[in-house]
Coordinates of C-alpha atoms in Angstrom, one line a residue:
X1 CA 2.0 -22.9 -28.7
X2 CA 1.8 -21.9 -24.8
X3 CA -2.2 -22.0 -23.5
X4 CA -2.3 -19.2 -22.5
X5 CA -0.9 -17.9 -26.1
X6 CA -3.8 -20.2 -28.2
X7 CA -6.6 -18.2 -25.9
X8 CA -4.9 -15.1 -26.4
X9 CA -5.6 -15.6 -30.1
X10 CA -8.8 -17.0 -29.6
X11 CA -10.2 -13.6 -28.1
X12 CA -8.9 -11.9 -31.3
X13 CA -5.4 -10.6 -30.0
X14 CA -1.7 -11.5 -31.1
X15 CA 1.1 -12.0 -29.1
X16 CA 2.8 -8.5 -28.7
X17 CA 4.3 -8.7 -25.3
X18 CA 7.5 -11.1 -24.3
X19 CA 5.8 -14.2 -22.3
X20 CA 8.3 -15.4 -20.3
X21 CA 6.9 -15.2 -16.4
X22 CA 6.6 -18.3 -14.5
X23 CA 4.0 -18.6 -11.9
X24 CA 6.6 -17.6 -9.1
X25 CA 7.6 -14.5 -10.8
X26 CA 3.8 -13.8 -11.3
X27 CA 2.6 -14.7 -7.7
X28 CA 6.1 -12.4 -6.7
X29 CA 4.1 -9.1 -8.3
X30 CA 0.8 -10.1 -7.2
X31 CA 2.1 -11.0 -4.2
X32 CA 4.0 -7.2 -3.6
X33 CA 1.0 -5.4 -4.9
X34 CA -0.9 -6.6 -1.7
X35 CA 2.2 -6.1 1.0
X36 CA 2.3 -7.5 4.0
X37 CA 2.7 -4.5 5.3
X38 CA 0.1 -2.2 3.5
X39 CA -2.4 -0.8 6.2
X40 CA 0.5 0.6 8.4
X41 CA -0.3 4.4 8.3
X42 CA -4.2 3.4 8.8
X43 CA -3.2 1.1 12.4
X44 CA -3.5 3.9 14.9
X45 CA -6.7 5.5 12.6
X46 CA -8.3 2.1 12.6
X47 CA -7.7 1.2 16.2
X48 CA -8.8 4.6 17.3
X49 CA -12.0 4.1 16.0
X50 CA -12.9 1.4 17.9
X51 CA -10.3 -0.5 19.8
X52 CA -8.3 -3.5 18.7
X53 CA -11.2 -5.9 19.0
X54 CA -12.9 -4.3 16.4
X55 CA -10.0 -4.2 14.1
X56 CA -8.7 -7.5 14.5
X57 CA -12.1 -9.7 13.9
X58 CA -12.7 -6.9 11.5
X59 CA -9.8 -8.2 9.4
X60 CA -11.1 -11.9 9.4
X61 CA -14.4 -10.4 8.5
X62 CA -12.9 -8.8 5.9
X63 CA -11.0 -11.8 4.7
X64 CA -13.8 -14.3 4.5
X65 CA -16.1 -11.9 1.8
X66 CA -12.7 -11.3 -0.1
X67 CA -12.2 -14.6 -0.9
X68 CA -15.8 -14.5 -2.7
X69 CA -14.2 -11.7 -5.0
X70 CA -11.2 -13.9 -5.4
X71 CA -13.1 -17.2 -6.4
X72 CA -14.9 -14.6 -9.2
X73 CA -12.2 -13.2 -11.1
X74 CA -10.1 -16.8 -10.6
X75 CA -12.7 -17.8 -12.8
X76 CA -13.1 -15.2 -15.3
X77 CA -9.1 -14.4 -15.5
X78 CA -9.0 -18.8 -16.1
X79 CA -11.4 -17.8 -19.4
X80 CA -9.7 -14.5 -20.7
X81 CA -6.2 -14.6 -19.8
X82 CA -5.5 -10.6 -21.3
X83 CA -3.7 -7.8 -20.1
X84 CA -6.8 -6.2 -20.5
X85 CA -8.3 -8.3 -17.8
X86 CA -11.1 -6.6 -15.9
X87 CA -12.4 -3.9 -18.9
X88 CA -11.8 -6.6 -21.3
X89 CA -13.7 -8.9 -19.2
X90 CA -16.6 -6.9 -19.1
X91 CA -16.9 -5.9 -22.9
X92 CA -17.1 -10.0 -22.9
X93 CA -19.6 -10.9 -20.3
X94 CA -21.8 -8.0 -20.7
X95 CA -22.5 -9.1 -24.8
X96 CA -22.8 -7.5 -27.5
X97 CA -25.5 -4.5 -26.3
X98 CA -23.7 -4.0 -23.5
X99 CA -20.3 -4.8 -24.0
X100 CA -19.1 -1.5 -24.9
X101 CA -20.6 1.1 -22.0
X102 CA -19.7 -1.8 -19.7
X103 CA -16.0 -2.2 -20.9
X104 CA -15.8 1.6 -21.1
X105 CA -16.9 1.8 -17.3
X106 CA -14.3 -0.7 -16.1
X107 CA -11.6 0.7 -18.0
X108 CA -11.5 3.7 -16.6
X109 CA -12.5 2.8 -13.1
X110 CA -9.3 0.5 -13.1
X111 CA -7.2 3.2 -14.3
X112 CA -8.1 5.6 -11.7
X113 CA -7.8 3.0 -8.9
X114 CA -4.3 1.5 -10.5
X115 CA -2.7 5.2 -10.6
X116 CA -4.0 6.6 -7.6
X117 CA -2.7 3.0 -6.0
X118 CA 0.6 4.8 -7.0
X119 CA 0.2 7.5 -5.1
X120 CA -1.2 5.7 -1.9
X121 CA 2.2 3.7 -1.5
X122 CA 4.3 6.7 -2.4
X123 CA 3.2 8.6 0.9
X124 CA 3.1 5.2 2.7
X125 CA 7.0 4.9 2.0
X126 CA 7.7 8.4 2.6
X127 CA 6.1 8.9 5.8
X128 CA 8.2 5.1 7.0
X129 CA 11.0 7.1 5.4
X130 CA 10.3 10.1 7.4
X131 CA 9.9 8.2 10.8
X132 CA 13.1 6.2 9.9
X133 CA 14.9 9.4 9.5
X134 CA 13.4 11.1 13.2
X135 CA 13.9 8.5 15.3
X136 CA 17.4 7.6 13.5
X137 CA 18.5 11.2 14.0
X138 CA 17.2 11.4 17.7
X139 CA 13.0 11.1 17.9
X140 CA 11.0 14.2 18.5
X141 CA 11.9 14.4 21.8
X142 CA 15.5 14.5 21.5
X143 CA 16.0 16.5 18.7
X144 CA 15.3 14.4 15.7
X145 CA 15.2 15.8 12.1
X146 CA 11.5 15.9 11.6
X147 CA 10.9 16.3 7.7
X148 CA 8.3 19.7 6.5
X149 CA 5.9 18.8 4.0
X150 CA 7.9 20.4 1.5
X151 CA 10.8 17.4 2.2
X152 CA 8.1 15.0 2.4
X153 CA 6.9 16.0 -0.8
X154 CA 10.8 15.2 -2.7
X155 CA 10.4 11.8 -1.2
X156 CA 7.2 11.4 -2.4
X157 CA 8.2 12.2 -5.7
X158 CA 11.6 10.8 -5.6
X159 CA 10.1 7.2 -5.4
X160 CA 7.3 7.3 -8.1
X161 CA 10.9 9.0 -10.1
X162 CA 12.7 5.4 -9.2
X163 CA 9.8 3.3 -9.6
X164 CA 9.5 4.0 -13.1
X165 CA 12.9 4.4 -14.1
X166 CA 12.6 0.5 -12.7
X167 CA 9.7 -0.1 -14.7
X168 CA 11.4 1.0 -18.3
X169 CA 13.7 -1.7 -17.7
X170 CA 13.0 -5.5 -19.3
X171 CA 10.2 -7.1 -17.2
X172 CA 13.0 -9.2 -16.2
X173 CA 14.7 -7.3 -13.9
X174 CA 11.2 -6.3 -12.4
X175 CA 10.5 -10.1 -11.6
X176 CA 13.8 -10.4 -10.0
X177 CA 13.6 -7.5 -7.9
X178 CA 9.6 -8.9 -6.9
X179 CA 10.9 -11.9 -6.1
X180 CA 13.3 -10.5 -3.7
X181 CA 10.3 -8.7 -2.8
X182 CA 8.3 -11.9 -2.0
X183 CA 11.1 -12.8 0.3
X184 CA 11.5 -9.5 2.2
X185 CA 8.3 -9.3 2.9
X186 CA 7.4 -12.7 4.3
X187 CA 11.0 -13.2 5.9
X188 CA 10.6 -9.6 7.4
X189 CA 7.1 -10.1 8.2
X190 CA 7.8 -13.2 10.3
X191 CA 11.2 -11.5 11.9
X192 CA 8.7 -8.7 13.3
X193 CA 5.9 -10.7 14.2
X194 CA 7.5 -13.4 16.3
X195 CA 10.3 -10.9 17.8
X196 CA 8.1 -7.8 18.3
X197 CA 6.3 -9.1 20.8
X198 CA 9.5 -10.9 22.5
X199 CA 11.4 -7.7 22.4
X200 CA 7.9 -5.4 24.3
X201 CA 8.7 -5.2 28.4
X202 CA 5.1 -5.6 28.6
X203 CA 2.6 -6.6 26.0
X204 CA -1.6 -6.3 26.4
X205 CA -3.6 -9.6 27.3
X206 CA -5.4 -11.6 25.1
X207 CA -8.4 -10.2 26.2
X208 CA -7.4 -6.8 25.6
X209 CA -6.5 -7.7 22.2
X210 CA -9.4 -10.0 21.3
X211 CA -12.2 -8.5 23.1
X212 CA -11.5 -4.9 24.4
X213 CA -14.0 -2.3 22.3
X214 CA -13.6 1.1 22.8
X215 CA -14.8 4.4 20.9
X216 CA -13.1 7.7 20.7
X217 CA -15.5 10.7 20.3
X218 CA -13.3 12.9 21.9
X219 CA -10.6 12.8 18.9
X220 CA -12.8 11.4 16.4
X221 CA -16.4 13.1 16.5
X222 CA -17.7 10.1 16.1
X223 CA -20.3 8.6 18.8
X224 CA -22.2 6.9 16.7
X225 CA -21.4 3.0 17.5
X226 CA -21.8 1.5 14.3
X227 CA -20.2 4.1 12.5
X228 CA -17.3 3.6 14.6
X229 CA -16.8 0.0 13.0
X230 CA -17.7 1.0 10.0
X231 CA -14.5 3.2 9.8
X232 CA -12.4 1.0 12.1
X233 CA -12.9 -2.2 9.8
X234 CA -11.3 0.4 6.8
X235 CA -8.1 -1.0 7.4
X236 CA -8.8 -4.4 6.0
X237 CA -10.6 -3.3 3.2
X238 CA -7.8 -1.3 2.1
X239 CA -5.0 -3.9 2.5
X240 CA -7.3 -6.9 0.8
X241 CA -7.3 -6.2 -2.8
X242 CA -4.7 -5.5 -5.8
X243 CA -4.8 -10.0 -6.5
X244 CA -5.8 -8.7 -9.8
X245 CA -2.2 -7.9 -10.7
X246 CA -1.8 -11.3 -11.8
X247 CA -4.6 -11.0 -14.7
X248 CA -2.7 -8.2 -15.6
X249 CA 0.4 -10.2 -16.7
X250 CA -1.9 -13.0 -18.2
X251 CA -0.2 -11.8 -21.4
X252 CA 3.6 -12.1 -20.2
X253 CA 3.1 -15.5 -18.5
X254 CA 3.4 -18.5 -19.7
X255 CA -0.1 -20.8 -19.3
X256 CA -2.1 -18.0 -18.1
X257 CA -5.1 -19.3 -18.1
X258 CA -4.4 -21.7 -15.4
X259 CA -1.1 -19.6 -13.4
X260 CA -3.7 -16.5 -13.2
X261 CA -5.9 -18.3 -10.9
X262 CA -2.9 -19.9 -9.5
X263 CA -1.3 -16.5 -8.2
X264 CA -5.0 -14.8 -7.3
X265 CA -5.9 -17.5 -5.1
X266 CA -2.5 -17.8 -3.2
X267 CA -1.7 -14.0 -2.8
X268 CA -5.2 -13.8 -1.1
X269 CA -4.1 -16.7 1.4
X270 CA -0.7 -15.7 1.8
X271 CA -1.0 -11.4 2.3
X272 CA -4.5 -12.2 4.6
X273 CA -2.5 -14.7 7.4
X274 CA 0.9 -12.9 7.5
X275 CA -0.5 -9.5 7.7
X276 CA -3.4 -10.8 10.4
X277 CA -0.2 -11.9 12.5
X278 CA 1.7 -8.4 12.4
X279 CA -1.1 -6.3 13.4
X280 CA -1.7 -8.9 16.0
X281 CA 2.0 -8.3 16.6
X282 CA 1.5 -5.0 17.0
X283 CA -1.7 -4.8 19.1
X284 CA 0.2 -7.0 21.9
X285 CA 3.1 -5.1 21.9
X286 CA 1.1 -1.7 22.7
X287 CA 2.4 -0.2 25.7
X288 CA 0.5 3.0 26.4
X289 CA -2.6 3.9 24.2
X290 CA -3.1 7.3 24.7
X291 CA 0.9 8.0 24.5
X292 CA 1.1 6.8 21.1
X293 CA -1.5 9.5 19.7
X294 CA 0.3 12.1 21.6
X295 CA 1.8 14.5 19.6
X296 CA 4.8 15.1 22.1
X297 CA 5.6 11.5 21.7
X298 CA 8.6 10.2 20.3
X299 CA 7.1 9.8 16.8
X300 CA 5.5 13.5 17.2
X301 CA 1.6 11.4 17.2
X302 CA 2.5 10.6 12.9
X303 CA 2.7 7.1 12.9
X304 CA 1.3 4.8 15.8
X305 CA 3.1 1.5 14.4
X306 CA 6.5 3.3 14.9
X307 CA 5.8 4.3 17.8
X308 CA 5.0 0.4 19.4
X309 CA 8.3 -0.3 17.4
X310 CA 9.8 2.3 19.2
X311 CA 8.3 1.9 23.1
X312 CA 9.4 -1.9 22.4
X313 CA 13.0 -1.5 21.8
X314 CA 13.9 1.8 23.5
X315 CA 12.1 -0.3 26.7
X316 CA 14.6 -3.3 26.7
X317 CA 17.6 -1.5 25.2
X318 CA 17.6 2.2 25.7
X319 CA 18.4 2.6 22.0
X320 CA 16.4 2.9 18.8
X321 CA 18.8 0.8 16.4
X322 CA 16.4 -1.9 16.2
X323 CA 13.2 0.2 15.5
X324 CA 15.3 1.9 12.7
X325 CA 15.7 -1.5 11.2
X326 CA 12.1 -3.1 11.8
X327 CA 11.0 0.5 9.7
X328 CA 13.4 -0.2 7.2
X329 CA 12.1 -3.3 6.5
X330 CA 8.6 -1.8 6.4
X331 CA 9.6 0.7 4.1
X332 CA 11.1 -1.8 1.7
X333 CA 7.3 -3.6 1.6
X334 CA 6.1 -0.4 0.6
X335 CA 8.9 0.3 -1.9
X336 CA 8.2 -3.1 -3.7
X337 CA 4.4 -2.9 -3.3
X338 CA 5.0 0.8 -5.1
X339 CA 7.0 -0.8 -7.9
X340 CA 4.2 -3.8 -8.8
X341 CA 1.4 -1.2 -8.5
X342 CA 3.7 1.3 -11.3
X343 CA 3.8 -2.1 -13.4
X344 CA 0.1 -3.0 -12.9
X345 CA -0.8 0.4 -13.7
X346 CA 1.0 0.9 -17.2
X347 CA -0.4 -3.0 -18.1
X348 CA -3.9 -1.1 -18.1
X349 CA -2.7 1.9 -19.4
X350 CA -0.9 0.1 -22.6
X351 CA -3.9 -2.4 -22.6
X352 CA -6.8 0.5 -23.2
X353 CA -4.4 2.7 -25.0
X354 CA -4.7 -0.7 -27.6
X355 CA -8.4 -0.2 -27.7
X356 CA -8.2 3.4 -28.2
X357 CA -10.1 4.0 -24.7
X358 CA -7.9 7.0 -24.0
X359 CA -6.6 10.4 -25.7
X360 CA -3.8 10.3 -27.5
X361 CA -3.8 6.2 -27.4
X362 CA -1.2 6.1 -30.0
X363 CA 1.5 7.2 -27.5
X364 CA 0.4 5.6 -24.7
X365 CA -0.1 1.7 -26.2
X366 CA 4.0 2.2 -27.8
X367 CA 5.8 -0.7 -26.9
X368 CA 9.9 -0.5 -26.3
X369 CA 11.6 -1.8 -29.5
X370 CA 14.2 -3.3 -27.7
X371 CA 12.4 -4.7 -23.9
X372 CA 9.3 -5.3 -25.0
X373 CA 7.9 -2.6 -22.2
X374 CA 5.1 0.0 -22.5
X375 CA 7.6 2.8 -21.6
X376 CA 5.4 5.7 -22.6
X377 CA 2.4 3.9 -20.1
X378 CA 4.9 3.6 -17.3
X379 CA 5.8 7.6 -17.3
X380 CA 2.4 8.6 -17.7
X381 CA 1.1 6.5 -14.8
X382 CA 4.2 8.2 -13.0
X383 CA 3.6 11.3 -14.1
X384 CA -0.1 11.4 -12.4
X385 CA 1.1 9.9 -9.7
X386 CA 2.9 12.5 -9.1
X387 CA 0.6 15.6 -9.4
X388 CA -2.2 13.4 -7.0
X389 CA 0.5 14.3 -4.4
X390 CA 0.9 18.0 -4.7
X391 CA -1.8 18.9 -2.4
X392 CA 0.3 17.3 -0.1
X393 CA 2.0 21.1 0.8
X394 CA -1.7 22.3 1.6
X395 CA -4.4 19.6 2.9
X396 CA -3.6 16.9 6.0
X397 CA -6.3 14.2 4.7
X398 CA -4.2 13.6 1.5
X399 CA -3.8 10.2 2.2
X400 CA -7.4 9.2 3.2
X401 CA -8.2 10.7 0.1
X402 CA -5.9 9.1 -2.4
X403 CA -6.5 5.5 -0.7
X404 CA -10.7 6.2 -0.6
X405 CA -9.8 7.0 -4.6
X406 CA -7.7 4.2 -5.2
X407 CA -9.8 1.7 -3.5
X408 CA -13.4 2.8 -4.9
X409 CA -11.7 3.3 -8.6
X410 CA -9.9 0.0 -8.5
X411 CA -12.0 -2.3 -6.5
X412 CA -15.5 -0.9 -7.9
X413 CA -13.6 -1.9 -11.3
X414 CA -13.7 -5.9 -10.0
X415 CA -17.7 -5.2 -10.0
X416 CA -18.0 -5.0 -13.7
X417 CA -17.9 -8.1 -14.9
X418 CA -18.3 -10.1 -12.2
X419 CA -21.8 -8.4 -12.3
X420 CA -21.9 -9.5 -16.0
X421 CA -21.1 -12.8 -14.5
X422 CA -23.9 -12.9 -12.7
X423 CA -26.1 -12.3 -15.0
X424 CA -24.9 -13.7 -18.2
X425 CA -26.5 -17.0 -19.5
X426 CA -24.3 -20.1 -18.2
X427 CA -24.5 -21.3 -22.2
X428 CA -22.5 -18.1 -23.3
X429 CA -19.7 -18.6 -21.0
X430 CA -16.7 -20.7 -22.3
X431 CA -14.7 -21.6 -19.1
X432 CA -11.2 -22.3 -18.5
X433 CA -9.4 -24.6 -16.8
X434 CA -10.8 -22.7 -13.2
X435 CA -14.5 -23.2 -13.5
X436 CA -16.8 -22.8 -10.7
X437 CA -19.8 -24.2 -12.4
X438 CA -23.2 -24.0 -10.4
X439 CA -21.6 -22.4 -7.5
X440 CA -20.6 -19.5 -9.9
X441 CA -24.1 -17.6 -9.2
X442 CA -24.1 -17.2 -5.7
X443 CA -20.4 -17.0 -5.5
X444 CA -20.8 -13.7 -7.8
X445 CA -23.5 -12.7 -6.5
X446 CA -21.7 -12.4 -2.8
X447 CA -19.1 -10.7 -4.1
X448 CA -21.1 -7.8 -6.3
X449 CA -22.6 -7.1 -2.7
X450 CA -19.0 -7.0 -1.2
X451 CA -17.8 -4.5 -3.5
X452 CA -20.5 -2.3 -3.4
X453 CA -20.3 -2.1 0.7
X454 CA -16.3 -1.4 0.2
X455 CA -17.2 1.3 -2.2
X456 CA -19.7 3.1 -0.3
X457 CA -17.8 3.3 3.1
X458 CA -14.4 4.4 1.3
X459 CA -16.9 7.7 0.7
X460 CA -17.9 8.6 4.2
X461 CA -16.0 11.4 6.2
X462 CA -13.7 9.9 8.3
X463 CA -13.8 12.7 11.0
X464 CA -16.0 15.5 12.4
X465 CA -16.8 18.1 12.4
X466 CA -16.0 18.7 8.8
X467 CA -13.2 21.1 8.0
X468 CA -11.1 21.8 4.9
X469 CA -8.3 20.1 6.2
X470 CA -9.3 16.6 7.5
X471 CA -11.8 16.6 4.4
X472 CA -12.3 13.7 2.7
X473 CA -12.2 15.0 -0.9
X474 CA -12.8 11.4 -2.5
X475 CA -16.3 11.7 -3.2
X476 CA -15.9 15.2 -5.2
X477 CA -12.4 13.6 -7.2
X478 CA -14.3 10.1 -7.7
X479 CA -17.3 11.7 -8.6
X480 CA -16.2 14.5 -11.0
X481 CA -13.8 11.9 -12.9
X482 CA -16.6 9.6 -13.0
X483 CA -19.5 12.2 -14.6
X484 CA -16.3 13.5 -16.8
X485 CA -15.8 9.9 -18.0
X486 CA -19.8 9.3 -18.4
X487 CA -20.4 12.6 -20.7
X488 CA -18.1 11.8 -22.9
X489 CA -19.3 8.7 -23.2
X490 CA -23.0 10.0 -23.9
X491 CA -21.9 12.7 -26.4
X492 CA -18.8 11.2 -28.3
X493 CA -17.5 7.6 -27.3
X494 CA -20.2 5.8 -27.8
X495 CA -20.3 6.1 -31.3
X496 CA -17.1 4.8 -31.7
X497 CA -16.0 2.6 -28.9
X498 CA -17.1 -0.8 -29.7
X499 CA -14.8 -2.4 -26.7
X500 CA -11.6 -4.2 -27.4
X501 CA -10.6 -3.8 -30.6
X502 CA -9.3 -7.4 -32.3
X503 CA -5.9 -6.9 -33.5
X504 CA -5.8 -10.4 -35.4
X505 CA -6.8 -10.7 -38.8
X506 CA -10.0 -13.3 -38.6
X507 CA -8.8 -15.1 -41.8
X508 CA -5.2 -15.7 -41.3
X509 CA -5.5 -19.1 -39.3
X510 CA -5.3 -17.5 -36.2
X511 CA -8.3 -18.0 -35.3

């Protein structure tokens, strides 16, 4: 029997899903859930705030405290290699009192993170998509198509729609297309960081890039100096999580308790270097600063990374082919990244559906007959996805919101139980192959503190003076999902959720 199979068995659960993903395939969708090339539409925000000095050490910053969070849940996924991972990891480590309101909690912060995640790299792709299309068809300035909101809203839609037609198919062909993923996006990543810079007539110093610090209160309303870096550092926080994808397939891979680790660890290294280098690539390649907010700019002021990719070919060539293909490869890193999050998502889904965490569980925790794939998860995840983006039509800060949603839902989920972690007696804990031993505490204890920062700025306005349109709604969605999710917790689900529900019979030798 596979490892990973025996502990699955061990914790009280049979072997429902097929477990055929090697650690490749595994570290492929972990891997794509991160992307290279995730913090693109938040560049010029980021390095408006504060200049590129700010948002380059911002991102080592960054790095260093998310490898605590790493180091954690390497550990715990090592001991309870589930589908379930993080809300199943917390019914565990929190006990027996606990267990339950702590499992409960997770569950549902995970879900909201995983399926507003959706969402995030859905108007990622279609704004690339859009830019693609505008500077393909002429740029702004030379009468580009320039797609309404109502367009940008099909796209939207169209690739959650594709993602999860993907997603109904055998996990198979998911791992294939990830690890073509894996390749894209580290081939494509190195393609535009070394040639990026080659390709820009004139590229900032070293000590522009490095050192240069620079508010903008005009366009930001924001004087305040340490806000400033509080909002410019955003970027990294975004782009530095979603390594939990692997725990997610603990149950589909084979020896999971040590692959799990395996794939958390490396995404971490891999996603934090290669994405340091491209906005370093793109910080040196900056031509003008203030053009490339402009909104009578080639780009019409939307996205600052096109325009860089822009300035730098139309400069040496006096064509745009090769922006149009730099974007395209950006736009496949969001299109994979969108496909591993739709698979993540419905794991969760399908994995409290099993413990009856959500209405109408029954439907949700069906497994496809024939590919062995929560279908009904996948279109539900989808199908949310897709109503977070209607406001698109109406509001402008639809994207801050969704990512402040997605990040506080799925990385205030990591805090769960690696809080129970930190407080559980060491005797209680049955570690797996990955076992920190006495530097467990502090390690924990580090990241708890990590988590909570990243929360708390993901709820802060992003720009003043507060109006309706550049409101950051995150604090009202978060907060109204989360009281929703606590009262019925106090009045109904705590009677009967006990946490996950065993779905081996004790006495037939499984055990």
């Amino acid at each position: 029997m596979d490892s990973g199979e025996k502990r699955l068995n061990e914790l009280g659960y049979k072997q429902e899903l097929r477990r055929e993903m090697t650690l490749f395939k595994t570290l492929a969708i972990t891997f794509s859930c991160m992307s290279v090339f995730t913090g693109t539409p938040l560049y010029g925000q980021s390095l408006g705030y504060a200049g590129p000095a700010t948002l380059i050490w911002g991102w080592v910053v960054v790095t260093f405290f998310t490898w605590f969070v790493g180091i954690a849940m390497a550990e715990i996924c090592s001991s309870f290699p589930t589908t379930g991972s993080l809300y199943f990891w917390a019914a565990h480590l929190a006990g027996p009192r606990w267990g339950p309101f702590a499992s409960w909690c997770c569950a549902w912060l995970e879900a909201i993170g995983l399926i507003s995640a959706i969402g995030a790299q859905a108007f990622s792709g279609s704004q690339t998509l859009q830019m693609i299309i505008l500077i393909a068809t002429g740029n702004n300035k030379g009468g580009g198509y320039f797609a309404s909101k109502g367009v940008f809203l099909c796209m939207y839609l169209g690739l959650i729609i594709i993602w999860a037609v993907l997603n109904s198919f055998a996990l198979q062909v998911i791992a294939i297309l990830n690890i073509i993923s894996i390749w894209w996006q580290v081939l494509g990543g190195v393609v535009v960081i070394i040639m990026l810079p080659l390709v820009a007539t004139s590229t900032q110093t070293a000590s522009y890039v490095f050192t240069h610090f620079e508010t903008s209160p005009e366009s930001t309303g924001i004087s305040s100096i340490p806000y400033a870096v509080i909002l410019s550092v955003l970027l990294s926080n975004y782009c530095l999580y979603g390594y939990d994808a692997a725990a997610h397939l603990t149950e589909e891979t084979k020896g999971a308790d040590r692959t799990g680790p395996i794939a958390i660890l490396s995404s971490i290294g891999i996603v934090s270097v290669v994405s340091w280098a491209y906005y370093l690539a793109l910080t040196f390649s900056i031509r003008d600063l203030d053009y490339l907010y402009s909104t009578n700019n080639e780009t019409a002021g939307v996205s600052v990374p096109a325009q860089i990719i822009y300035d730098a070919f139309h400069g040496r060539y006096q064509n745009s082919t090769g922006a149009v293909v730099f974007l395209c490869i950006i736009w496949g890193s969001f299109f994979f990244c969108g496909l591993s999050v739709v698979t993540s998502a419905a794991r969760v889904v399908y994995a409290i559906s099993r413990d009856k965490c959500i209405p109408f569980s029954p439907i949700w925790r069906k497994v496809n007959p024939r590919n062995k794939v929560p279908t009904n998860a996948v279109w539900l995840c989808a199908t949310i996805g897709m109503l977070l983006g209607l406001p698109i039509l109406k509001i402008e800060a639809v994207f801050t919101a969704i990512v402040s949603i997605s990040t506080i839902g799925w990385v205030g989920g990591y805090a769960v139980p690696i809080f129970a972690r930190l407080v559980m007696a060491e005797e209680n804990f049955k570690p797996g192959p990955f076992y920190l031993g006495r530097a467990s505490r502090p390690v924990c204890l580090v990241a708890f503190l990590w988590i909570c920062y990243t929360c708390s700025v993901f709820l802060l306005p992003v720009t003043y003076p507060l109006r309706w349109k550049n409101f950051n709604y995150a604090p009202v969605a978060v907060g109204v999902a989360l009281a929703l999710v606590m009262f019925w917790w106090a009045v109904d689900a705590r009677k009967w959720f006990k946490g996950p529900v065993r779905n081996i019979d004790e006495q037939n030798g499984n055990k």
